[in-house]
Amino acid sequence: RIAVTDSQNVFIYPKEQEITLKKNRDFTFAGRVKAGRFDFYGSNFAFDYHNFKVNLDHIDSLRMKVPDETGEPDMYGNRPLTAIKTVLENITGDLQVDYLGNKSGLKNYPEYPIFNSKKDCYAYYDKPWIQGGAYIKESFYFHLDPFTVDSLDNFNKEGLRFGGELVSAGIFPDFRDTLRLQPDYSLGLKRIT
């Protein structure tokens, strides 16, 4: 792994342990970027040292984790993390690792790392454990608007909100709403029809 910054908990796990080193400490790679409680998987990633960010041009999927309130805290009071069941797919964006003047991580800027999605992305519900895979991804999905999430290593569950539009294979007319974390650790919504 490549530790971009320990203080903000950002690590890169390059696919096949390969990166392409460019001038001025920049490099390109494919694989996984772990930023706090977010894991980005994909290709066409580029670390920009001068701007201290990672350009994520093709994120296949984004997996998020949140504290499990039912789990026993560790000796520091931290609860164990549980993966959110809903994965966001087909994302383009950038990850601001830390404040530009804080590459050494000597000061604490709790709002970093910050992820900015640049284009629309999608949440699908076609997994076999969801109604036996009945919701086919081509016709049933949540279309997310571009979004920003800060404090990736210490955000609260209530802060996970993604605006967009539900396309429900004709079950309902398409409508705008907000995905939120549900009690079963999926991203979903509640709406009176």
Short mmCIF file of C-alpha atoms in Angstrom, two decimals:
data_model
loop_
_atom_site.label_atom_id
_atom_site.label_comp_id
_atom_site.label_asym_id
_atom_site.label_seq_id
_atom_site.Cartn_x
_atom_site.Cartn_y
_atom_site.Cartn_z
CA ARG A 1 0.00 0.00 0.00
CA ILE A 2 0.98 3.62 -0.46
CA ALA A 3 0.30 5.89 2.51
CA VAL A 4 -0.71 9.25 1.06
CA THR A 5 -1.34 10.56 4.56
CA ASP A 6 -1.63 8.70 7.86
CA SER A 7 -3.23 11.65 9.61
CA GLN A 8 -6.23 11.69 7.24
CA ASN A 9 -6.26 7.89 6.79
CA VAL A 10 -5.78 7.90 2.98
CA PHE A 11 -4.08 4.86 1.42
CA ILE A 12 -3.71 3.60 -2.14
CA TYR A 13 -3.69 -0.10 -3.02
CA PRO A 14 -2.57 -0.24 -6.68
CA LYS A 15 -3.82 -3.06 -8.88
CA GLU A 16 -1.05 -5.62 -9.40
CA GLN A 17 1.13 -3.40 -7.19
CA GLU A 18 1.91 -1.07 -10.12
CA ILE A 19 1.87 2.70 -10.51
CA THR A 20 3.19 4.89 -13.32
CA LEU A 21 5.37 7.60 -11.81
CA LYS A 22 5.24 11.01 -13.51
CA LYS A 23 7.21 14.18 -12.86
CA ASN A 24 6.73 16.25 -9.70
CA ARG A 25 5.74 13.21 -7.60
CA ASP A 26 2.50 12.63 -9.56
CA PHE A 27 1.50 9.09 -10.51
CA THR A 28 -1.31 7.18 -12.19
CA PHE A 29 -2.74 3.83 -11.20
CA ALA A 30 -5.76 1.53 -11.04
CA GLY A 31 -7.02 -0.28 -7.97
CA ARG A 32 -8.41 0.88 -4.64
CA VAL A 33 -8.24 4.15 -2.74
CA LYS A 34 -9.13 3.97 0.95
CA ALA A 35 -10.07 7.36 2.35
CA GLY A 36 -11.37 7.11 5.90
CA ARG A 37 -14.63 5.17 5.70
CA PHE A 38 -14.84 5.26 1.89
CA ASP A 39 -13.31 2.70 -0.48
CA PHE A 40 -13.10 3.66 -4.17
CA TYR A 41 -12.45 0.90 -6.73
CA GLY A 42 -11.63 1.62 -10.37
CA SER A 43 -9.14 2.73 -12.99
CA ASN A 44 -7.74 5.90 -14.54
CA PHE A 45 -6.84 7.27 -11.11
CA ALA A 46 -4.18 9.97 -10.84
CA PHE A 47 -2.47 11.37 -7.74
CA ASP A 48 -1.76 15.11 -8.12
CA TYR A 49 0.89 15.99 -5.53
CA HIS A 50 0.86 19.76 -6.15
CA ASN A 51 -2.90 20.05 -5.49
CA PHE A 52 -2.77 17.15 -2.98
CA LYS A 53 -5.71 15.31 -4.45
CA VAL A 54 -6.55 12.12 -6.30
CA ASN A 55 -8.45 12.46 -9.57
CA LEU A 56 -10.78 9.50 -9.81
CA ASP A 57 -11.85 9.41 -13.46
CA HIS A 58 -13.45 5.98 -13.51
CA ILE A 59 -14.80 4.70 -10.20
CA ASP A 60 -16.45 1.34 -10.81
CA SER A 61 -17.88 1.28 -7.31
CA LEU A 62 -17.82 3.12 -4.01
CA ARG A 63 -18.28 1.22 -0.76
CA MET A 64 -18.92 3.14 2.46
CA LYS A 65 -18.75 2.12 6.11
CA VAL A 66 -20.46 3.55 9.17
CA PRO A 67 -20.12 2.87 12.91
CA ASP A 68 -22.28 0.00 14.16
CA GLU A 69 -24.11 1.38 17.19
CA THR A 70 -24.78 -2.15 18.48
CA GLY A 71 -21.09 -3.14 18.48
CA GLU A 72 -18.82 -2.93 21.48
CA PRO A 73 -16.48 0.09 21.42
CA ASP A 74 -12.74 -0.52 21.43
CA MET A 75 -10.37 0.84 24.09
CA TYR A 76 -10.50 4.27 22.40
CA GLY A 77 -14.31 4.39 22.35
CA ASN A 78 -14.60 3.69 18.61
CA ARG A 79 -17.41 1.45 17.47
CA PRO A 80 -16.72 -1.25 14.83
CA LEU A 81 -17.49 -0.26 11.25
CA THR A 82 -20.21 -1.92 9.17
CA ALA A 83 -20.30 -1.78 5.38
CA ILE A 84 -23.32 -0.08 3.82
CA LYS A 85 -25.07 -2.67 1.66
CA THR A 86 -25.80 -0.30 -1.22
CA VAL A 87 -22.83 0.34 -3.50
CA LEU A 88 -22.67 3.47 -5.66
CA GLU A 89 -21.50 2.82 -9.22
CA ASN A 90 -20.17 4.63 -12.31
CA ILE A 91 -18.77 7.66 -10.51
CA THR A 92 -16.29 10.33 -11.59
CA GLY A 93 -14.81 12.74 -9.07
CA ASP A 94 -11.85 13.83 -7.02
CA LEU A 95 -10.62 13.27 -3.51
CA GLN A 96 -9.08 16.26 -1.72
CA VAL A 97 -6.69 14.50 0.63
CA ASP A 98 -5.94 17.37 3.02
CA TYR A 99 -5.65 21.13 3.18
CA LEU A 100 -3.22 22.17 0.44
CA GLY A 101 -0.71 23.69 2.89
CA ASN A 102 -0.83 20.65 5.20
CA LYS A 103 0.83 17.89 3.17
CA SER A 104 2.85 16.85 6.20
CA GLY A 105 -0.32 16.43 8.26
CA LEU A 106 1.04 18.44 11.19
CA LYS A 107 -2.25 20.32 11.71
CA ASN A 108 -5.67 18.77 12.14
CA TYR A 109 -8.26 19.69 9.52
CA PRO A 110 -11.19 17.42 10.43
CA GLU A 111 -13.20 18.31 7.31
CA TYR A 112 -10.68 16.40 5.16
CA PRO A 113 -10.58 14.16 3.20
CA ILE A 114 -13.35 15.53 0.96
CA PHE A 115 -14.88 13.66 -1.98
CA ASN A 116 -16.54 15.59 -4.83
CA SER A 117 -18.48 13.63 -7.41
CA LYS A 118 -18.40 15.40 -10.76
CA LYS A 119 -21.12 13.58 -12.70
CA ASP A 120 -24.30 11.67 -12.01
CA CYS A 121 -23.94 8.14 -10.66
CA TYR A 122 -26.23 5.26 -9.76
CA ALA A 123 -27.39 2.96 -6.96
CA TYR A 124 -28.77 -0.37 -8.17
CA TYR A 125 -30.96 -2.87 -6.34
CA ASP A 126 -30.46 -5.99 -8.47
CA LYS A 127 -28.65 -8.09 -5.87
CA PRO A 128 -30.03 -11.64 -5.32
CA TRP A 129 -30.80 -10.94 -1.63
CA ILE A 130 -33.12 -8.04 -2.61
CA GLN A 131 -36.43 -9.62 -3.61
CA GLY A 132 -34.59 -12.44 -5.37
CA GLY A 133 -32.92 -10.04 -7.84
CA ALA A 134 -36.27 -8.84 -9.23
CA TYR A 135 -35.17 -5.20 -9.65
CA ILE A 136 -33.18 -5.30 -12.90
CA LYS A 137 -30.55 -2.54 -13.01
CA GLU A 138 -31.48 -1.30 -16.50
CA SER A 139 -34.98 -0.32 -15.37
CA PHE A 140 -34.88 0.03 -11.55
CA TYR A 141 -32.28 2.34 -10.02
CA PHE A 142 -31.67 5.57 -8.14
CA HIS A 143 -29.96 8.21 -10.28
CA LEU A 144 -27.83 10.37 -7.95
CA ASP A 145 -27.02 14.01 -8.59
CA PRO A 146 -23.37 15.12 -8.18
CA PHE A 147 -22.55 15.37 -4.46
CA THR A 148 -19.86 16.28 -1.95
CA VAL A 149 -19.07 14.42 1.28
CA ASP A 150 -16.51 15.82 3.71
CA SER A 151 -14.89 14.37 6.82
CA LEU A 152 -14.62 10.91 5.24
CA ASP A 153 -12.91 9.48 8.29
CA ASN A 154 -15.38 10.77 10.89
CA PHE A 155 -18.71 11.74 9.27
CA ASN A 156 -21.97 10.87 11.02
CA LYS A 157 -24.64 8.60 9.59
CA GLU A 158 -27.19 11.40 9.37
CA GLY A 159 -24.87 13.24 6.99
CA LEU A 160 -25.17 10.55 4.32
CA ARG A 161 -27.84 12.05 2.06
CA PHE A 162 -27.86 11.81 -1.72
CA GLY A 163 -30.40 13.69 -3.82
CA GLY A 164 -31.59 12.32 -7.13
CA GLU A 165 -34.37 10.50 -8.94
CA LEU A 166 -35.87 7.04 -8.48
CA VAL A 167 -36.58 5.15 -11.70
CA SER A 168 -38.75 2.19 -10.67
CA ALA A 169 -39.44 0.17 -13.84
CA GLY A 170 -42.88 1.76 -14.16
CA ILE A 171 -43.99 0.71 -10.66
CA PHE A 172 -44.28 4.43 -9.85
CA PRO A 173 -43.81 7.49 -12.04
CA ASP A 174 -40.17 8.63 -11.75
CA PHE A 175 -39.79 11.02 -8.82
CA ARG A 176 -37.10 13.03 -7.06
CA ASP A 177 -36.17 12.19 -3.49
CA THR A 178 -33.14 11.68 -1.22
CA LEU A 179 -31.35 8.41 -0.43
CA ARG A 180 -30.61 8.05 3.27
CA LEU A 181 -29.06 5.36 5.43
CA GLN A 182 -31.76 2.88 6.50
CA PRO A 183 -31.84 0.78 9.71
CA ASP A 184 -30.68 -2.31 7.74
CA TYR A 185 -27.56 -0.41 6.55
CA SER A 186 -28.78 0.03 2.99
CA LEU A 187 -29.33 3.34 1.17
CA GLY A 188 -33.00 3.85 0.51
CA LEU A 189 -35.97 6.10 1.04
CA LYS A 190 -39.39 6.15 2.64
CA ARG A 191 -42.22 7.85 0.83
CA ILE A 192 -45.99 7.85 1.14
CA THR A 193 -47.47 6.95 -2.24
#
